[in-house]
PDB file of C-alpha atoms in Angstrom:
ATOM      1  CA  MET D  13     169.597  49.148 192.451  1.00 51.00           C
ATOM      2  CA  SER D  14     170.499  45.443 192.133  1.00 55.00           C
ATOM      3  CA  ALA D  15     169.496  43.373 189.162  1.00 52.00           C
ATOM      4  CA  PRO D  16     166.689  40.897 189.756  1.00 50.00           C
ATOM      5  CA  ARG D  17     168.159  37.522 190.655  1.00 55.00           C
ATOM      6  CA  ARG D  18     165.396  35.383 189.165  1.00 59.00           C
ATOM      7  CA  ARG D  19     164.133  35.780 185.685  1.00 73.00           C
ATOM      8  CA  PHE D  20     160.533  36.894 185.493  1.00 79.00           C
ATOM      9  CA  GLY D  21     158.087  35.498 182.987  1.00 79.00           C
ATOM     10  CA  LEU D  22     156.429  37.712 180.418  1.00 77.00           C
ATOM     11  CA  HIS D  23     153.197  37.979 182.372  1.00 80.00           C
ATOM     12  CA  GLN D  24     155.047  39.163 185.499  1.00 85.00           C
ATOM     13  CA  ARG D  25     157.134  41.600 183.469  1.00 84.00           C
ATOM     14  CA  THR D  26     153.956  43.041 181.959  1.00 85.00           C
ATOM     15  CA  ILE D  27     152.623  43.728 185.462  1.00 89.00           C
ATOM     16  CA  ILE D  28     155.934  45.329 186.456  1.00 90.00           C
ATOM     17  CA  ILE D  29     156.059  47.500 183.349  1.00 90.00           C
ATOM     18  CA  ASN D  30     152.497  48.656 183.970  1.00 91.00           C
ATOM     19  CA  GLY D  31     153.532  49.826 187.439  1.00 94.00           C
ATOM     20  CA  ILE D  32     156.703  51.494 186.164  1.00 94.00           C
ATOM     21  CA  LEU D  33     154.786  53.191 183.348  1.00 94.00           C
ATOM     22  CA  ALA D  34     152.191  54.547 185.795  1.00 95.00           C
ATOM     23  CA  LEU D  35     154.954  55.996 187.992  1.00 96.00           C
ATOM     24  CA  ILE D  36     156.807  57.541 185.056  1.00 96.00           C
ATOM     25  CA  VAL D  37     153.622  59.118 183.668  1.00 97.00           C
ATOM     26  CA  LEU D  38     152.909  60.640 187.102  1.00 97.00           C
ATOM     27  CA  ILE D  39     156.429  62.051 187.349  1.00 97.00           C
ATOM     28  CA  VAL D  40     156.261  63.474 183.812  1.00 97.00           C
ATOM     29  CA  ILE D  41     152.947  65.198 184.625  1.00 97.00           C
ATOM     30  CA  LEU D  42     154.630  66.673 187.708  1.00 97.00           C
ATOM     31  CA  GLN D  43     157.499  67.917 185.503  1.00 97.00           C
ATOM     32  CA  LEU D  44     155.034  69.487 183.073  1.00 97.00           C
ATOM     33  CA  TRP D  45     153.383  71.337 185.950  1.00 97.00           C
ATOM     34  CA  LEU D  46     156.809  72.458 187.203  1.00 97.00           C
ATOM     35  CA  LEU D  47     157.742  73.773 183.755  1.00 97.00           C
ATOM     36  CA  THR D  48     154.528  75.755 183.282  1.00 96.00           C
ATOM     37  CA  ALA D  49     154.656  77.171 186.815  1.00 95.00           C
ATOM     38  CA  THR D  50     158.314  78.164 186.393  1.00 95.00           C
ATOM     39  CA  MET D  51     157.659  79.796 183.023  1.00 93.00           C
ATOM     40  CA  SER D  52     154.727  81.712 184.498  1.00 90.00           C
ATOM     41  CA  ALA D  53     156.802  82.913 187.461  1.00 88.00           C
ATOM     42  CA  TYR D  54     159.769  83.834 185.247  1.00 88.00           C
ATOM     43  CA  LEU D  55     157.666  85.877 182.829  1.00 84.00           C
ATOM     44  CA  GLY D  56     156.161  87.614 185.858  1.00 75.00           C
ATOM     45  CA  GLY D  57     159.644  88.716 186.892  1.00 73.00           C
ATOM     46  CA  ASN D  58     160.136  86.165 189.683  1.00 78.00           C
ATOM     47  CA  THR D  59     163.493  84.483 189.083  1.00 82.00           C
ATOM     48  CA  VAL D  60     163.904  83.086 192.619  1.00 85.00           C
ATOM     49  CA  VAL D  61     162.129  79.814 191.826  1.00 91.00           C
ATOM     50  CA  VAL D  62     163.930  79.134 188.546  1.00 93.00           C
ATOM     51  CA  TRP D  63     166.971  77.182 189.806  1.00 94.00           C
ATOM     52  CA  PRO D  64     165.214  75.130 192.529  1.00 95.00           C
ATOM     53  CA  ALA D  65     162.584  74.138 189.959  1.00 96.00           C
ATOM     54  CA  ALA D  66     165.284  73.110 187.465  1.00 96.00           C
ATOM     55  CA  LEU D  67     166.980  70.957 190.121  1.00 97.00           C
ATOM     56  CA  ALA D  68     163.643  69.400 191.127  1.00 97.00           C
ATOM     57  CA  SER D  69     162.966  68.552 187.488  1.00 97.00           C
ATOM     58  CA  LEU D  70     166.441  67.026 187.217  1.00 97.00           C
ATOM     59  CA  ALA D  71     165.695  64.869 190.275  1.00 97.00           C
ATOM     60  CA  CYS D  72     162.487  63.698 188.587  1.00 97.00           C
ATOM     61  CA  LEU D  73     164.478  62.781 185.489  1.00 97.00           C
ATOM     62  CA  GLY D  74     166.888  60.818 187.693  1.00 97.00           C
ATOM     63  CA  LEU D  75     163.960  58.816 189.082  1.00 97.00           C
ATOM     64  CA  ASN D  76     162.651  58.158 185.577  1.00 97.00           C
ATOM     65  CA  VAL D  77     166.035  57.026 184.283  1.00 97.00           C
ATOM     66  CA  GLY D  78     166.454  54.792 187.329  1.00 96.00           C
ATOM     67  CA  LEU D  79     163.123  53.099 186.637  1.00 95.00           C
ATOM     68  CA  LEU D  80     164.035  52.656 182.967  1.00 94.00           C
ATOM     69  CA  VAL D  81     167.414  51.128 183.875  1.00 94.00           C
ATOM     70  CA  TYR D  82     165.619  48.717 186.210  1.00 92.00           C
ATOM     71  CA  LEU D  83     163.356  47.752 183.324  1.00 89.00           C
ATOM     72  CA  PHE D  84     166.334  47.053 181.037  1.00 88.00           C
ATOM     73  CA  ARG D  85     168.006  44.934 183.702  1.00 88.00           C
ATOM     74  CA  LEU D  86     164.792  43.014 184.117  1.00 83.00           C
ATOM     75  CA  GLU D  87     164.978  41.898 180.502  1.00 78.00           C
ATOM     76  CA  ARG D  88     168.547  40.601 180.648  1.00 73.00           C
TER      77      ARG D  88
ATOM     78  CA  MET W  15     159.850  29.896 185.874  1.00 46.00           C
ATOM     79  CA  SER W  16     158.879  30.083 182.225  1.00 50.00           C
ATOM     80  CA  ASP W  17     161.233  29.811 179.310  1.00 53.00           C
ATOM     81  CA  PRO W  18     161.858  33.298 177.910  1.00 55.00           C
ATOM     82  CA  VAL W  19     161.764  32.194 174.294  1.00 51.00           C
ATOM     83  CA  SER W  20     158.438  30.426 174.630  1.00 52.00           C
ATOM     84  CA  ASP W  21     157.271  33.545 176.492  1.00 57.00           C
ATOM     85  CA  GLN W  22     157.885  35.534 173.359  1.00 55.00           C
ATOM     86  CA  ILE W  23     156.343  33.220 170.794  1.00 54.00           C
ATOM     87  CA  THR W  24     153.640  30.794 171.743  1.00 66.00           C
ATOM     88  CA  ARG W  25     152.316  29.819 168.324  1.00 69.00           C
ATOM     89  CA  PRO W  26     154.919  30.312 165.599  1.00 71.00           C
ATOM     90  CA  PRO W  27     152.955  30.476 162.340  1.00 74.00           C
ATOM     91  CA  ASP W  28     155.634  28.674 160.300  1.00 79.00           C
ATOM     92  CA  GLY W  29     155.535  25.667 162.614  1.00 78.00           C
ATOM     93  CA  ARG W  30     159.286  25.685 163.367  1.00 80.00           C
ATOM     94  CA  ALA W  31     160.640  25.333 166.893  1.00 77.00           C
ATOM     95  CA  PRO W  32     160.714  28.565 169.007  1.00 73.00           C
ATOM     96  CA  GLU W  33     164.527  28.496 169.090  1.00 77.00           C
ATOM     97  CA  GLU W  34     164.594  28.656 165.277  1.00 80.00           C
ATOM     98  CA  GLN W  35     162.377  31.699 165.027  1.00 79.00           C
ATOM     99  CA  PRO W  36     164.047  34.857 163.654  1.00 82.00           C
ATOM    100  CA  ARG W  37     164.699  37.827 165.971  1.00 81.00           C
ATOM    101  CA  TRP W  38     162.223  40.063 164.210  1.00 80.00           C
ATOM    102  CA  ARG W  39     159.424  37.754 165.260  1.00 73.00           C
ATOM    103  CA  GLN W  40     160.372  38.383 168.889  1.00 69.00           C
ATOM    104  CA  ASP W  41     160.326  42.156 168.393  1.00 70.00           C
ATOM    105  CA  PHE W  42     157.052  42.077 166.463  1.00 69.00           C
ATOM    106  CA  PRO W  43     155.180  39.308 168.223  1.00 64.00           C
ATOM    107  CA  ILE W  44     151.897  37.889 167.147  1.00 65.00           C
ATOM    108  CA  ASP W  45     150.389  37.221 170.554  1.00 72.00           C
ATOM    109  CA  GLN W  46     148.516  40.124 172.053  1.00 69.00           C
ATOM    110  CA  HIS W  47     150.056  39.924 175.530  1.00 70.00           C
ATOM    111  CA  VAL W  48     153.560  40.048 174.059  1.00 75.00           C
ATOM    112  CA  GLU W  49     152.591  42.969 171.876  1.00 77.00           C
ATOM    113  CA  GLN W  50     151.228  44.799 174.932  1.00 80.00           C
ATOM    114  CA  TYR W  51     154.515  44.321 176.736  1.00 82.00           C
ATOM    115  CA  VAL W  52     156.624  45.619 173.838  1.00 82.00           C
ATOM    116  CA  THR W  53     154.415  48.649 173.109  1.00 85.00           C
ATOM    117  CA  ARG W  54     154.342  49.651 176.797  1.00 88.00           C
ATOM    118  CA  ARG W  55     158.095  49.290 177.037  1.00 89.00           C
ATOM    119  CA  GLU W  56     158.507  51.546 174.011  1.00 91.00           C
ATOM    120  CA  PHE W  57     156.016  54.055 175.418  1.00 93.00           C
ATOM    121  CA  THR W  58     157.943  54.075 178.701  1.00 94.00           C
ATOM    122  CA  LYS W  59     161.112  54.972 176.783  1.00 94.00           C
ATOM    123  CA  PHE W  60     159.246  57.771 175.020  1.00 95.00           C
ATOM    124  CA  MET W  61     157.989  59.149 178.352  1.00 96.00           C
ATOM    125  CA  VAL W  62     161.554  59.230 179.693  1.00 96.00           C
ATOM    126  CA  LEU W  63     162.567  61.139 176.555  1.00 97.00           C
ATOM    127  CA  THR W  64     159.750  63.606 177.279  1.00 97.00           C
ATOM    128  CA  SER W  65     161.125  63.934 180.791  1.00 97.00           C
ATOM    129  CA  VAL W  66     164.534  64.839 179.317  1.00 97.00           C
ATOM    130  CA  ALA W  67     162.863  67.513 177.158  1.00 97.00           C
ATOM    131  CA  PHE W  68     161.201  69.066 180.226  1.00 97.00           C
ATOM    132  CA  VAL W  69     164.532  69.211 182.063  1.00 98.00           C
ATOM    133  CA  VAL W  70     166.118  70.908 179.036  1.00 97.00           C
ATOM    134  CA  GLY W  71     163.278  73.439 179.111  1.00 97.00           C
ATOM    135  CA  GLN W  72     163.787  74.123 182.818  1.00 97.00           C
ATOM    136  CA  PHE W  73     167.508  74.704 182.387  1.00 96.00           C
ATOM    137  CA  TRP W  74     166.867  76.919 179.358  1.00 96.00           C
ATOM    138  CA  ILE W  75     164.692  79.163 181.551  1.00 95.00           C
ATOM    139  CA  ALA W  76     167.360  79.131 184.260  1.00 94.00           C
ATOM    140  CA  ALA W  77     170.065  80.062 181.725  1.00 93.00           C
ATOM    141  CA  GLN W  78     167.878  82.878 180.378  1.00 90.00           C
ATOM    142  CA  SER W  79     167.464  84.298 183.880  1.00 87.00           C
ATOM    143  CA  LEU W  80     171.244  84.219 184.391  1.00 86.00           C
ATOM    144  CA  LEU W  81     171.884  85.955 181.070  1.00 83.00           C
ATOM    145  CA  ARG W  82     169.338  88.667 181.814  1.00 75.00           C
ATOM    146  CA  ARG W  83     170.921  89.277 185.192  1.00 68.00           C
ATOM    147  CA  LYS W  84     174.323  89.784 183.550  1.00 63.00           C
ATOM    148  CA  GLU W  85     172.954  92.093 180.867  1.00 61.00           C
ATOM    149  CA  SER W  86     172.711  95.426 182.591  1.00 56.00           C
ATOM    150  CA  ALA W  87     170.826  98.050 180.687  1.00 58.00           C
ATOM    151  CA  PRO W  88     172.979 101.035 179.704  1.00 66.00           C
ATOM    152  CA  GLY W  89     172.909 104.160 181.840  1.00 79.00           C
ATOM    153  CA  LEU W  90     170.511 106.802 180.607  1.00 84.00           C
ATOM    154  CA  GLU W  91     170.271 110.386 181.771  1.00 88.00           C
ATOM    155  CA  ILE W  92     166.651 111.023 182.705  1.00 89.00           C
ATOM    156  CA  ALA W  93     166.498 114.466 184.262  1.00 89.00           C
ATOM    157  CA  ARG W  94     168.280 117.242 186.099  1.00 89.00           C
ATOM    158  CA  LEU W  95     167.309 117.587 189.762  1.00 87.00           C
ATOM    159  CA  ALA W  96     166.837 121.322 189.276  1.00 86.00           C
ATOM    160  CA  ASP W  97     164.131 120.690 186.670  1.00 87.00           C
ATOM    161  CA  LEU W  98     162.060 118.441 188.935  1.00 89.00           C
ATOM    162  CA  PRO W  99     160.495 119.739 192.179  1.00 91.00           C
ATOM    163  CA  VAL W 100     160.256 117.451 195.233  1.00 90.00           C
ATOM    164  CA  GLY W 101     157.080 115.436 194.764  1.00 89.00           C
ATOM    165  CA  GLY W 102     157.143 116.017 191.023  1.00 91.00           C
ATOM    166  CA  SER W 103     157.113 113.228 188.470  1.00 92.00           C
ATOM    167  CA  LEU W 104     158.406 112.645 184.980  1.00 91.00           C
ATOM    168  CA  ILE W 105     157.677 110.028 182.309  1.00 93.00           C
ATOM    169  CA  PHE W 106     160.606 108.545 180.384  1.00 93.00           C
ATOM    170  CA  ASP W 107     161.296 105.496 178.201  1.00 91.00           C
ATOM    171  CA  TYR W 108     163.628 102.833 179.596  1.00 86.00           C
ATOM    172  CA  PRO W 109     165.353 100.489 178.766  1.00 82.00           C
ATOM    173  CA  GLU W 110     163.889 100.589 175.220  1.00 83.00           C
ATOM    174  CA  PRO W 111     161.900 103.307 173.451  1.00 87.00           C
ATOM    175  CA  GLY W 112     158.191 102.730 174.045  1.00 89.00           C
ATOM    176  CA  GLN W 113     158.689 101.155 177.492  1.00 90.00           C
ATOM    177  CA  ALA W 114     157.260 103.893 179.664  1.00 93.00           C
ATOM    178  CA  CYS W 115     158.615 104.447 183.171  1.00 94.00           C
ATOM    179  CA  ILE W 116     157.810 107.045 185.796  1.00 95.00           C
ATOM    180  CA  LEU W 117     160.320 108.991 187.915  1.00 94.00           C
ATOM    181  CA  VAL W 118     159.304 110.678 191.171  1.00 94.00           C
ATOM    182  CA  ARG W 119     161.561 112.966 193.158  1.00 92.00           C
ATOM    183  CA  THR W 120     160.983 112.075 196.809  1.00 90.00           C
ATOM    184  CA  GLY W 121     163.584 114.268 198.525  1.00 87.00           C
ATOM    185  CA  GLU W 122     166.363 116.758 197.986  1.00 86.00           C
ATOM    186  CA  ARG W 123     168.691 114.100 196.605  1.00 87.00           C
ATOM    187  CA  GLU W 124     166.329 111.141 196.470  1.00 90.00           C
ATOM    188  CA  ALA W 125     164.236 109.783 193.666  1.00 92.00           C
ATOM    189  CA  VAL W 126     162.456 106.548 192.720  1.00 94.00           C
ATOM    190  CA  ALA W 127     161.471 105.190 189.343  1.00 94.00           C
ATOM    191  CA  PHE W 128     159.278 102.286 188.243  1.00 94.00           C
ATOM    192  CA  SER W 129     157.749 100.894 185.097  1.00 93.00           C
ATOM    193  CA  GLN W 130     154.602 102.881 184.422  1.00 94.00           C
ATOM    194  CA  LEU W 131     152.578  99.816 183.412  1.00 93.00           C
ATOM    195  CA  CYS W 132     150.207  98.515 186.079  1.00 94.00           C
ATOM    196  CA  THR W 133     150.897  94.835 186.746  1.00 91.00           C
ATOM    197  CA  HIS W 134     147.166  94.096 186.573  1.00 91.00           C
ATOM    198  CA  LEU W 135     146.287  94.962 182.957  1.00 91.00           C
ATOM    199  CA  SER W 136     149.081  97.342 181.886  1.00 90.00           C
ATOM    200  CA  CYS W 137     147.256 100.663 182.251  1.00 94.00           C
ATOM    201  CA  PRO W 138     149.644 103.569 182.934  1.00 94.00           C
ATOM    202  CA  VAL W 139     149.883 104.463 186.629  1.00 95.00           C
ATOM    203  CA  ILE W 140     149.856 108.017 187.958  1.00 94.00           C
ATOM    204  CA  ALA W 141     152.164 109.270 190.711  1.00 94.00           C
ATOM    205  CA  GLN W 142     150.370 110.691 193.766  1.00 92.00           C
ATOM    206  CA  ALA W 143     153.365 111.674 195.867  1.00 90.00           C
ATOM    207  CA  ASP W 144     151.261 113.515 198.470  1.00 90.00           C
ATOM    208  CA  GLN W 145     149.462 110.222 199.235  1.00 92.00           C
ATOM    209  CA  GLY W 146     152.632 108.146 198.937  1.00 92.00           C
ATOM    210  CA  ARG W 147     151.349 105.954 196.138  1.00 94.00           C
ATOM    211  CA  PHE W 148     151.068 105.238 192.448  1.00 95.00           C
ATOM    212  CA  HIS W 149     147.438 105.060 191.392  1.00 96.00           C
ATOM    213  CA  CYS W 150     146.016 103.089 188.483  1.00 95.00           C
ATOM    214  CA  PRO W 151     142.755 104.736 187.381  1.00 94.00           C
ATOM    215  CA  CYS W 152     141.560 101.783 185.279  1.00 94.00           C
ATOM    216  CA  HIS W 153     140.619  99.490 188.181  1.00 94.00           C
ATOM    217  CA  ASN W 154     141.611 101.538 191.243  1.00 94.00           C
ATOM    218  CA  GLY W 155     144.879  99.747 191.852  1.00 95.00           C
ATOM    219  CA  ASN W 156     147.437 101.363 194.170  1.00 96.00           C
ATOM    220  CA  PHE W 157     151.174 100.786 194.631  1.00 96.00           C
ATOM    221  CA  ASP W 158     153.529 102.031 197.328  1.00 95.00           C
ATOM    222  CA  LEU W 159     155.543 105.017 196.110  1.00 94.00           C
ATOM    223  CA  ALA W 160     158.789 103.911 197.767  1.00 92.00           C
ATOM    224  CA  THR W 161     158.771 100.180 196.987  1.00 92.00           C
ATOM    225  CA  GLY W 162     156.321  99.662 194.136  1.00 92.00           C
ATOM    226  CA  GLN W 163     154.524  96.960 196.152  1.00 93.00           C
ATOM    227  CA  PRO W 164     150.767  96.654 195.549  1.00 94.00           C
ATOM    228  CA  LEU W 165     148.677  98.281 198.301  1.00 94.00           C
ATOM    229  CA  SER W 166     145.093  97.763 197.156  1.00 94.00           C
ATOM    230  CA  GLY W 167     142.940  96.854 194.194  1.00 93.00           C
ATOM    231  CA  PRO W 168     143.473  94.071 191.642  1.00 94.00           C
ATOM    232  CA  PRO W 169     147.292  94.167 191.226  1.00 93.00           C
ATOM    233  CA  ARG W 170     149.132  91.334 192.964  1.00 91.00           C
ATOM    234  CA  ARG W 171     152.691  91.919 191.692  1.00 89.00           C
ATOM    235  CA  PRO W 172     154.936  94.931 192.347  1.00 91.00           C
ATOM    236  CA  LEU W 173     155.883  97.458 189.696  1.00 92.00           C
ATOM    237  CA  PRO W 174     159.301  96.661 188.161  1.00 91.00           C
ATOM    238  CA  ARG W 175     161.808  99.107 189.639  1.00 91.00           C
ATOM    239  CA  VAL W 176     164.297 101.182 187.676  1.00 91.00           C
ATOM    240  CA  ARG W 177     167.602 101.412 189.542  1.00 89.00           C
ATOM    241  CA  LEU W 178     168.761 105.038 189.671  1.00 90.00           C
ATOM    242  CA  GLU W 179     172.034 106.835 190.255  1.00 88.00           C
ATOM    243  CA  ILE W 180     172.284 110.515 191.092  1.00 88.00           C
ATOM    244  CA  ARG W 181     175.566 111.917 189.813  1.00 86.00           C
ATOM    245  CA  GLY W 182     175.921 115.593 190.628  1.00 85.00           C
ATOM    246  CA  GLU W 183     172.751 117.269 189.432  1.00 87.00           C
ATOM    247  CA  HIS W 184     171.767 114.534 187.017  1.00 89.00           C
ATOM    248  CA  VAL W 185     169.571 111.466 187.537  1.00 91.00           C
ATOM    249  CA  TYR W 186     170.541 108.354 185.587  1.00 91.00           C
ATOM    250  CA  ALA W 187     168.635 105.103 185.062  1.00 91.00           C
ATOM    251  CA  VAL W 188     171.175 102.262 185.271  1.00 87.00           C
ATOM    252  CA  ALA W 189     169.217  98.998 185.444  1.00 83.00           C
ATOM    253  CA  MET W 190     165.793  97.420 185.424  1.00 81.00           C
ATOM    254  CA  GLU W 191     164.826  95.103 188.284  1.00 77.00           C
ATOM    255  CA  GLY W 192     162.159  92.407 188.471  1.00 65.00           C
ATOM    256  CA  MET W 193     161.308  92.363 184.790  1.00 59.00           C
ATOM    257  CA  ALA W 194     161.749  89.252 182.638  1.00 48.00           C
ATOM    258  CA  VAL W 195     160.267  90.519 179.386  1.00 45.00           C
TER     259      VAL W 195
END
């Protein structure tokens, strides 16, 4: 991800952060669903889904961190 | 492009130039649009922290499943083959006292054992070896005698299996399969 070459004004950054926030909220809701579904499956004795779900959640976190890093670079 | 400093503070209340404003005034701005930006940025950080917490939770579950797999329940002598006719059944507690399981002798040197609790609402199941099934009288649930898989009725999950070993004339329970709690 390359840093933005031109500096955005506050109004533009507010629009960008609104978009980023919407994406991150969506991903976090997806992670919450993953966690509850995994817990339900695990308590039911199904351990097959546990590791793929953990890796999927880690990938979601990677996306979130990437978006946050982009936001920090935007403010430099 | 707009000047970043004037972006932050449009009407400094002390009347000084924007460049002379202290840093705290940039972090706690007066103008609503600036405040919106800062609060949303902080909320975004909090949501990423929540995301980290969910990942920790997922890996905690994964670690628990690994630990449980490594912990094998100790071997427990259940019965002597001579005491149990072919087709006969026996109730025993495994792996802990109070956790009822059911053993069925299916052949001369063959036996199966499962948790006795129906996976629908935990009623005790009854072995019906002649019909090749475990029957739950509460809601007419039926499980396959050999595999513990649900055959009919409300249950959707199989009965947790007890792994058995037959050493000489004795039947031992050595592990519990498909049971997280």
